[in-house]
mmCIF file of C-alpha atoms in Angstrom:
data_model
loop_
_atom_site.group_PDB
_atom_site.id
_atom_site.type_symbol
_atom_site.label_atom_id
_atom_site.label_comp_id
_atom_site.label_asym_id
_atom_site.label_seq_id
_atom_site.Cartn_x
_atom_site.Cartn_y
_atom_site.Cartn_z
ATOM 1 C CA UNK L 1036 22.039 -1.382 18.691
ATOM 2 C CA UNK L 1037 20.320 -1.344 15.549
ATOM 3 C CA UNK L 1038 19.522 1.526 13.182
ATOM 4 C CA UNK L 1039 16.019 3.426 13.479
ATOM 5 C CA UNK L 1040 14.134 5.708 11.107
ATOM 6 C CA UNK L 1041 14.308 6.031 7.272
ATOM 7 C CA UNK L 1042 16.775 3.661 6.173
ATOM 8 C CA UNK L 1043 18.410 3.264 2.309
ATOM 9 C CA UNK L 1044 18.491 -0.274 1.269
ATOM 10 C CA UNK L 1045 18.564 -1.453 -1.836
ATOM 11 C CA UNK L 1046 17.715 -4.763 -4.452
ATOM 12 C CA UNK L 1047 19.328 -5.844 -7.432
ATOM 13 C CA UNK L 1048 16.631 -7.909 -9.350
ATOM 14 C CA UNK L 1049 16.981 -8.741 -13.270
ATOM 15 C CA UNK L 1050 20.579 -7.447 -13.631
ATOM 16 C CA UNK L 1051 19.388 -3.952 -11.989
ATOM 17 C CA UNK L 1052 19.526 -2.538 -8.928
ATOM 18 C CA UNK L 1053 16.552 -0.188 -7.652
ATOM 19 C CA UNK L 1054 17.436 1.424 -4.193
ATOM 20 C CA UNK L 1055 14.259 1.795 -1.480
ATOM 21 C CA UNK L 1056 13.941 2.984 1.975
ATOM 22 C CA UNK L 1057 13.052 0.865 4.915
ATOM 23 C CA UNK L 1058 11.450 2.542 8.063
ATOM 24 C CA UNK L 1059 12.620 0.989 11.453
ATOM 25 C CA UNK L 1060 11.322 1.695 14.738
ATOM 26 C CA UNK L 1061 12.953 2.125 18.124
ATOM 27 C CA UNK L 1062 12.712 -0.633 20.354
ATOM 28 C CA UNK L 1063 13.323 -4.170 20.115
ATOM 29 C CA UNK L 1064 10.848 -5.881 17.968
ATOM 30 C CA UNK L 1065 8.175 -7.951 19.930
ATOM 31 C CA UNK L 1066 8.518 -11.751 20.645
ATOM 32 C CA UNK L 1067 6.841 -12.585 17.536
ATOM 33 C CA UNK L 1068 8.331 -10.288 15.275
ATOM 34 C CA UNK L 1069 7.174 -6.472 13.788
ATOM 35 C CA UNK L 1070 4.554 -5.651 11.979
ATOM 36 C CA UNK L 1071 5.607 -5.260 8.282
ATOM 37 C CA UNK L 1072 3.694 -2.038 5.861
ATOM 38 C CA UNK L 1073 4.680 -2.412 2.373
ATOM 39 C CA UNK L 1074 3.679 0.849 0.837
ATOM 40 C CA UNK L 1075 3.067 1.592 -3.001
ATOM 41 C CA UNK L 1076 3.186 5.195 -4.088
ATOM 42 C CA UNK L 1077 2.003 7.638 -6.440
ATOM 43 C CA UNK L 1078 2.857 8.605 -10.273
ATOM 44 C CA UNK L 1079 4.246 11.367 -8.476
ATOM 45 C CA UNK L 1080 7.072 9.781 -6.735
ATOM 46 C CA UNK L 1081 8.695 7.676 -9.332
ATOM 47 C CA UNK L 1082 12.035 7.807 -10.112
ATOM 48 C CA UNK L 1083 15.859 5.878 -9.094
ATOM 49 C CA UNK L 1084 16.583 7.748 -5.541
ATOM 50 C CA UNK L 1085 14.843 5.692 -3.529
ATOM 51 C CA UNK L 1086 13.646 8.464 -1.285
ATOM 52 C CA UNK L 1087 10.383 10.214 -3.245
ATOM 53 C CA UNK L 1088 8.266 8.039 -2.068
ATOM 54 C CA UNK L 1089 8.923 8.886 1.811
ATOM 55 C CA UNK L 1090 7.876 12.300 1.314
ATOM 56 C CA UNK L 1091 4.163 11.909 1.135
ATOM 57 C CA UNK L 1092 1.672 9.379 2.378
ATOM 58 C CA UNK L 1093 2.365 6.666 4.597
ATOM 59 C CA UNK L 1094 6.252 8.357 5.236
ATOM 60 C CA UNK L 1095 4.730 11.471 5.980
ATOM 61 C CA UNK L 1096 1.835 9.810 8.827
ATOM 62 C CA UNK L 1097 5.365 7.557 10.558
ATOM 63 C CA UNK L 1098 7.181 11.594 10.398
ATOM 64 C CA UNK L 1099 4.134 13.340 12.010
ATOM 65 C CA UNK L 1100 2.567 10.467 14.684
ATOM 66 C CA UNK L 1101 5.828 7.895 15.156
ATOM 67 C CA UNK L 1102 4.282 6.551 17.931
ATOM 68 C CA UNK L 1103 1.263 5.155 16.033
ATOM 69 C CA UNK L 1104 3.997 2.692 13.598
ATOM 70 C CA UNK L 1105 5.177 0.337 16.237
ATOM 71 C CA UNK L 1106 6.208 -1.304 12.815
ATOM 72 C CA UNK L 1107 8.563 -2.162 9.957
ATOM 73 C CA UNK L 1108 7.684 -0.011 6.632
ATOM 74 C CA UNK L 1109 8.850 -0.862 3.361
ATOM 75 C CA UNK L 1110 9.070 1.564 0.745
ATOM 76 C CA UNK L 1111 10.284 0.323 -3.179
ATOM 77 C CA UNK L 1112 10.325 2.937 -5.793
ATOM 78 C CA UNK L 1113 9.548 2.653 -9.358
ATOM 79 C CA UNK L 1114 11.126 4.408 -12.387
ATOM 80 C CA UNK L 1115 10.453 5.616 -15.987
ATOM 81 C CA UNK L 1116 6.629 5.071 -16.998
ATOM 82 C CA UNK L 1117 6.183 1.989 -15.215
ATOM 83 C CA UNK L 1118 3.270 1.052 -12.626
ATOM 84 C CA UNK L 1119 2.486 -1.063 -10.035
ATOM 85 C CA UNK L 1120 0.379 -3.237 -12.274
ATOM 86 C CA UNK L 1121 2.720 -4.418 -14.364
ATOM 87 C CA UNK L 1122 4.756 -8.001 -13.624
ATOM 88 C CA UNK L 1123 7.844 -6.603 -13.196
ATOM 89 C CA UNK L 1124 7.089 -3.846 -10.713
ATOM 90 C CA UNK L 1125 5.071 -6.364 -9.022
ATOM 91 C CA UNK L 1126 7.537 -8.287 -8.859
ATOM 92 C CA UNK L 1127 9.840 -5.321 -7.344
ATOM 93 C CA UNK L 1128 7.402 -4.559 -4.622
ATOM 94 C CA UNK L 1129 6.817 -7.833 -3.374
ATOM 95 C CA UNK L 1130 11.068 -8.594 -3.463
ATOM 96 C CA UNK L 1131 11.419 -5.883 -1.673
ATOM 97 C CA UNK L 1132 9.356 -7.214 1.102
ATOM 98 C CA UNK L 1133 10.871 -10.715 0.588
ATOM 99 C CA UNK L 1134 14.107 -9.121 1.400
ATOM 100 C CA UNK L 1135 12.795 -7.154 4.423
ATOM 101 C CA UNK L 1136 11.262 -10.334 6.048
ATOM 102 C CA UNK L 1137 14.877 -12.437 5.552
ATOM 103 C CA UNK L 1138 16.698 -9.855 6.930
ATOM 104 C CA UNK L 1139 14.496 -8.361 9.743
ATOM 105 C CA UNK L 1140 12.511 -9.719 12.806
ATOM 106 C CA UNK L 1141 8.874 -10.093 10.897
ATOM 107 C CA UNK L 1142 6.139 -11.150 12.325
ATOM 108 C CA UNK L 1143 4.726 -13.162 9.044
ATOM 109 C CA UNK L 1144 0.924 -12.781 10.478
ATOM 110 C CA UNK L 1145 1.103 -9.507 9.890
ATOM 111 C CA UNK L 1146 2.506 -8.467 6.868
ATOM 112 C CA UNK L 1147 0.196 -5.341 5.342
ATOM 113 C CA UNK L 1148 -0.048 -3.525 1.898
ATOM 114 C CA UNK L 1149 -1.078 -0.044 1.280
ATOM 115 C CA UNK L 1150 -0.830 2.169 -1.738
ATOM 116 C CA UNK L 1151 -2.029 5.769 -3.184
ATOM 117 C CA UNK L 1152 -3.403 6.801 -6.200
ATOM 118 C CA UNK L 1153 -1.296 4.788 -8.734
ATOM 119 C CA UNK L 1154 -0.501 2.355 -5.677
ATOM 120 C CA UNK L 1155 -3.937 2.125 -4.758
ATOM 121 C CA UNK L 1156 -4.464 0.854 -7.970
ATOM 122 C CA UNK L 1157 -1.458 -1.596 -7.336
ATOM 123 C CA UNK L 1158 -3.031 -2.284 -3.832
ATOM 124 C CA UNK L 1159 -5.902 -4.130 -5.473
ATOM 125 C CA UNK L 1160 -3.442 -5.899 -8.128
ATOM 126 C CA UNK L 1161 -1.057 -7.337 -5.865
ATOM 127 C CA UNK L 1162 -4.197 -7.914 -3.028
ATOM 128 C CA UNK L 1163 -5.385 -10.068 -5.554
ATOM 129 C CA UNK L 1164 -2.372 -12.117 -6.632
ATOM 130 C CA UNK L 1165 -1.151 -12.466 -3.126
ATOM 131 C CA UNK L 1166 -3.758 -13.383 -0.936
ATOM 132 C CA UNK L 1167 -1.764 -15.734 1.304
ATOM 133 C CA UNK L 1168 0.346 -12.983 2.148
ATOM 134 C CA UNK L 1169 -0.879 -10.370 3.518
ATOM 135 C CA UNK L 1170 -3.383 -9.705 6.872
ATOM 136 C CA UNK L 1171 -4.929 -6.607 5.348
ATOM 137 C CA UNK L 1172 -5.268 -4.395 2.409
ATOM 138 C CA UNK L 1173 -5.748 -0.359 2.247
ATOM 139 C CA UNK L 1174 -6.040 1.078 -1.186
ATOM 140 C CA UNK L 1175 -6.640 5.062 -1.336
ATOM 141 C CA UNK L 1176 -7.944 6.614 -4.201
ATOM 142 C CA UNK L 1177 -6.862 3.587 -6.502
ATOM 143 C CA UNK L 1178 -8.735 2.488 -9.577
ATOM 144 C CA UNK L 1179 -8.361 -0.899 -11.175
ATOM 145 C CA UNK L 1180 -6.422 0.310 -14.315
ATOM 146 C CA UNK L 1181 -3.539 2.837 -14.617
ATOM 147 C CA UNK L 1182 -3.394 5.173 -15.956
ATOM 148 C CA UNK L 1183 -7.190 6.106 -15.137
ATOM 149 C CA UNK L 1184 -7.838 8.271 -18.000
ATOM 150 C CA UNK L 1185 -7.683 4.966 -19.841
ATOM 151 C CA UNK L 1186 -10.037 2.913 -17.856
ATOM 152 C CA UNK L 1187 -12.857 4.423 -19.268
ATOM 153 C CA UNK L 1188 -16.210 4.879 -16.776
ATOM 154 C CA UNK L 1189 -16.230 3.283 -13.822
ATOM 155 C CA UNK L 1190 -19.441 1.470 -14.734
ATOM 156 C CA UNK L 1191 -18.707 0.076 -17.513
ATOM 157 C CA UNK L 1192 -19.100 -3.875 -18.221
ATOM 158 C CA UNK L 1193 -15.297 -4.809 -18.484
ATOM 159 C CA UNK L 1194 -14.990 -2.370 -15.035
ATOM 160 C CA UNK L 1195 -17.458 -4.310 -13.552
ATOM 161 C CA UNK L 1196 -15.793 -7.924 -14.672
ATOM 162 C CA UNK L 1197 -12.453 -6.900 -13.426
ATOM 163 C CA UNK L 1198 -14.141 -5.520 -9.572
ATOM 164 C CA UNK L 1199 -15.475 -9.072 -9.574
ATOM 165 C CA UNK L 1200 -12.357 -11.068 -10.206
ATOM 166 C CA UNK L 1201 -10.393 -8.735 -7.781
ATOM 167 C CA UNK L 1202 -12.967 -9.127 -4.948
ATOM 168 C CA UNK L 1203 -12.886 -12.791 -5.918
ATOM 169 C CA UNK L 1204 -9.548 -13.135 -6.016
ATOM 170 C CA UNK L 1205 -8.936 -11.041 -2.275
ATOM 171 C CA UNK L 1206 -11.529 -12.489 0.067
ATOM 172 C CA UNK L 1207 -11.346 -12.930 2.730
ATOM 173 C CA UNK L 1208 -8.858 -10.488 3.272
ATOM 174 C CA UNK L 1209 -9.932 -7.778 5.226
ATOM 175 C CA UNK L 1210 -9.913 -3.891 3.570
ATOM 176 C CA UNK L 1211 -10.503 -0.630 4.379
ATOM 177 C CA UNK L 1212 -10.457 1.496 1.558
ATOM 178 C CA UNK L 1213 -10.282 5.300 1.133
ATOM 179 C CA UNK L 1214 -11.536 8.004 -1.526
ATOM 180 C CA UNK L 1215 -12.330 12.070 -2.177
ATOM 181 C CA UNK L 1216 -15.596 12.125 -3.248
ATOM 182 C CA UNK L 1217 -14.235 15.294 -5.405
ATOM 183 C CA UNK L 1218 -11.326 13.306 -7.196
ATOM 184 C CA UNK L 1219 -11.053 14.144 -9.976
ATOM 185 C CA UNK L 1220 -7.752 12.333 -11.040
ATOM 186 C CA UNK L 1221 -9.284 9.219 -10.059
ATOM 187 C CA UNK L 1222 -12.614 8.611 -10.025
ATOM 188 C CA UNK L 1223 -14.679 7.631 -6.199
ATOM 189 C CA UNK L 1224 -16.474 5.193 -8.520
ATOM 190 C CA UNK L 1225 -13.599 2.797 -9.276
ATOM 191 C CA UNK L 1226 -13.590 2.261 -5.092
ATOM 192 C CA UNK L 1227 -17.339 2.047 -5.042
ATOM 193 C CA UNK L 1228 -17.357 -0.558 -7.452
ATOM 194 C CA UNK L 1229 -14.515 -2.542 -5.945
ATOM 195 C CA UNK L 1230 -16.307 -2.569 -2.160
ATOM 196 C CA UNK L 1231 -19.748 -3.619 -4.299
ATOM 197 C CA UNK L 1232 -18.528 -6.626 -5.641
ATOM 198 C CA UNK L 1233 -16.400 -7.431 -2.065
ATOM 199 C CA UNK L 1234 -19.803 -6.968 -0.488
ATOM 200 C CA UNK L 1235 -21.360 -9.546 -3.334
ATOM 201 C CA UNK L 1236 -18.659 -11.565 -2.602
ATOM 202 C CA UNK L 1237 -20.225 -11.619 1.011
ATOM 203 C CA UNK L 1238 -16.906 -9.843 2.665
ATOM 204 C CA UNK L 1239 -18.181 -5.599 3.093
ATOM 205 C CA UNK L 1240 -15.056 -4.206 3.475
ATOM 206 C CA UNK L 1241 -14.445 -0.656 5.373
ATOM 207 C CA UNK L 1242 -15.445 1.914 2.988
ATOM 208 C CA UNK L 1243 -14.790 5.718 3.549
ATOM 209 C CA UNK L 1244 -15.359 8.093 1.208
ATOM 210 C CA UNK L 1245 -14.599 12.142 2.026
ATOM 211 C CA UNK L 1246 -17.615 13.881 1.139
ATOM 212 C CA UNK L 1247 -15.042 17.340 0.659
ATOM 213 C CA UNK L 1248 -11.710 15.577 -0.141
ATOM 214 C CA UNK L 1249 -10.289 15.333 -4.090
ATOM 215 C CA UNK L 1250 -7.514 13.210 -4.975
ATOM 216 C CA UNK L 1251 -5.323 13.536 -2.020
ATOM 217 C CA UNK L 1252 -7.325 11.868 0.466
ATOM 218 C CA UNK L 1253 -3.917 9.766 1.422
ATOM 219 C CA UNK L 1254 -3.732 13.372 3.638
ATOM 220 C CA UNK L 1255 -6.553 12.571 5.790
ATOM 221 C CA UNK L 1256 -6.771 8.495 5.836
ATOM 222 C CA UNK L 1257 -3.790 8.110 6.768
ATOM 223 C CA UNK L 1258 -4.189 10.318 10.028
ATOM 224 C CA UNK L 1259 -6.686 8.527 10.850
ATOM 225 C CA UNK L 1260 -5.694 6.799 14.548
ATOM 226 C CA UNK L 1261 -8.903 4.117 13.789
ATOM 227 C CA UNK L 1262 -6.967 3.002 10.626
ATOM 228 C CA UNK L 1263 -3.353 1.656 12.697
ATOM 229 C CA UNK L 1264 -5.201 0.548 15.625
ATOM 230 C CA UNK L 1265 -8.028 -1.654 13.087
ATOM 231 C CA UNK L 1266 -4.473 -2.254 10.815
ATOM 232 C CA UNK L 1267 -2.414 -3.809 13.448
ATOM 233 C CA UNK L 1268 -5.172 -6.006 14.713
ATOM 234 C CA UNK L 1269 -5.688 -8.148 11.800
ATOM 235 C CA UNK L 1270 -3.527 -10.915 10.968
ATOM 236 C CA UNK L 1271 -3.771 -14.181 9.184
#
């Protein structure tokens, strides 16, 4: 019988090994294979144990509501000052799920990325250079640069260039995205901007925005029971 729950696993890529935690359900996996979550966290939960990024989040919505995951979860961790954004870590996240699908029962239609804060900005990043991977996307309170003190107002001209490409770059893949209106870490604008220009792009994405929530809106959306059932019905 195989292992359930939080699981250590790790990945040696580039001469260095970073550890991560898978999530397994009970049960045997359906005919065609679990649903696989690849989840990017915050600033917060960097670091080498593999386990911060468990704690809050997606980890915490599997501890609270198992029954709602009939699904694989996939957790990498970065270290140091590093973000999802960069090649490298993108490069981490994605192995990580590489290594998931070779080793578990996947179903490859329905492979899904989420991400908070810092991996809501990598949500959009690796949405956009991955399109033929995954079913759905669900960024919360990402931006489109990290850190966000350095991308400047959400309005600006090179914001509004780089919504564009993204949006270009992800349709048709289907999002539902998730902000505080009172965030003040990241700003609701960044995800404004980034469902205007899917809209342009003739794809309106789901867009909720918590008229009384700051930056830790991950608390709410993801105990949301809408968001696994509308998750878990798309695929490619």
């Amino acid at each position: 019988m195989s292992e359930t729950g939080f699981l250590d696993r790790s990945l040696l890529l580039d001469e260095r090994l970073y550890r991560y935690q898978l999530f397994r359900p009970r049960g045997e996996p359906p005919a065609a294979g679990w649903p696989v979550i690849l989840f990017l966290h915050g600033a917060g939960e960097r670091g080498r144990d593999g386990i911060l990024p468990t704690q809050i989040g997606l980890g915490a919505a599997i501890r609270r509501h198992p029954d709602r995951f009939p699904c694989l979860a996939v957790f990498p961790q970065i270290s140091g000052g590093r973000c999802w954004s960069r090649p490298d870590m993108a490069a981490l996240a994605m192995a990580c799920l590489e290594k998931t699908c070779r080793e578990e029962t996947v179903d490859p239609a329905r492979r899904y990325l989420t991400g908070l804060s810092m991996g809501g900005t990598g949500v959009w990043y690796l949405g956009a250079r991955h399109r033929d991977v995954f079913a759905a996307l669900v960024p919360v309170c990402g931006g489109v640069h990290y850190p966000a003190a350095a991308s400047g107002s959400p309005d600006s001209g090179e914001n509004q260039a780089i919504y564009l490409a993204r949006a270009e770059a992800i349709v048709p893949t289907p999002v539902w995205a998730f902000h505080g209106a009172l965030d003040e870490v990241v700003h609701p604008g960044f995800t404004r901007g980034m469902a205007a220009a899917l809209t342009a792009c003739g794809h309106p994405p789901r867009h909720t925005e918590y008229p009384d929530v700051g930056h830790d809106a991950w608390d709410v959306a993801y105990q949301e029971p809408a968001l696994w059932r509308w998750l878990f019905a798309q695929r490619r």
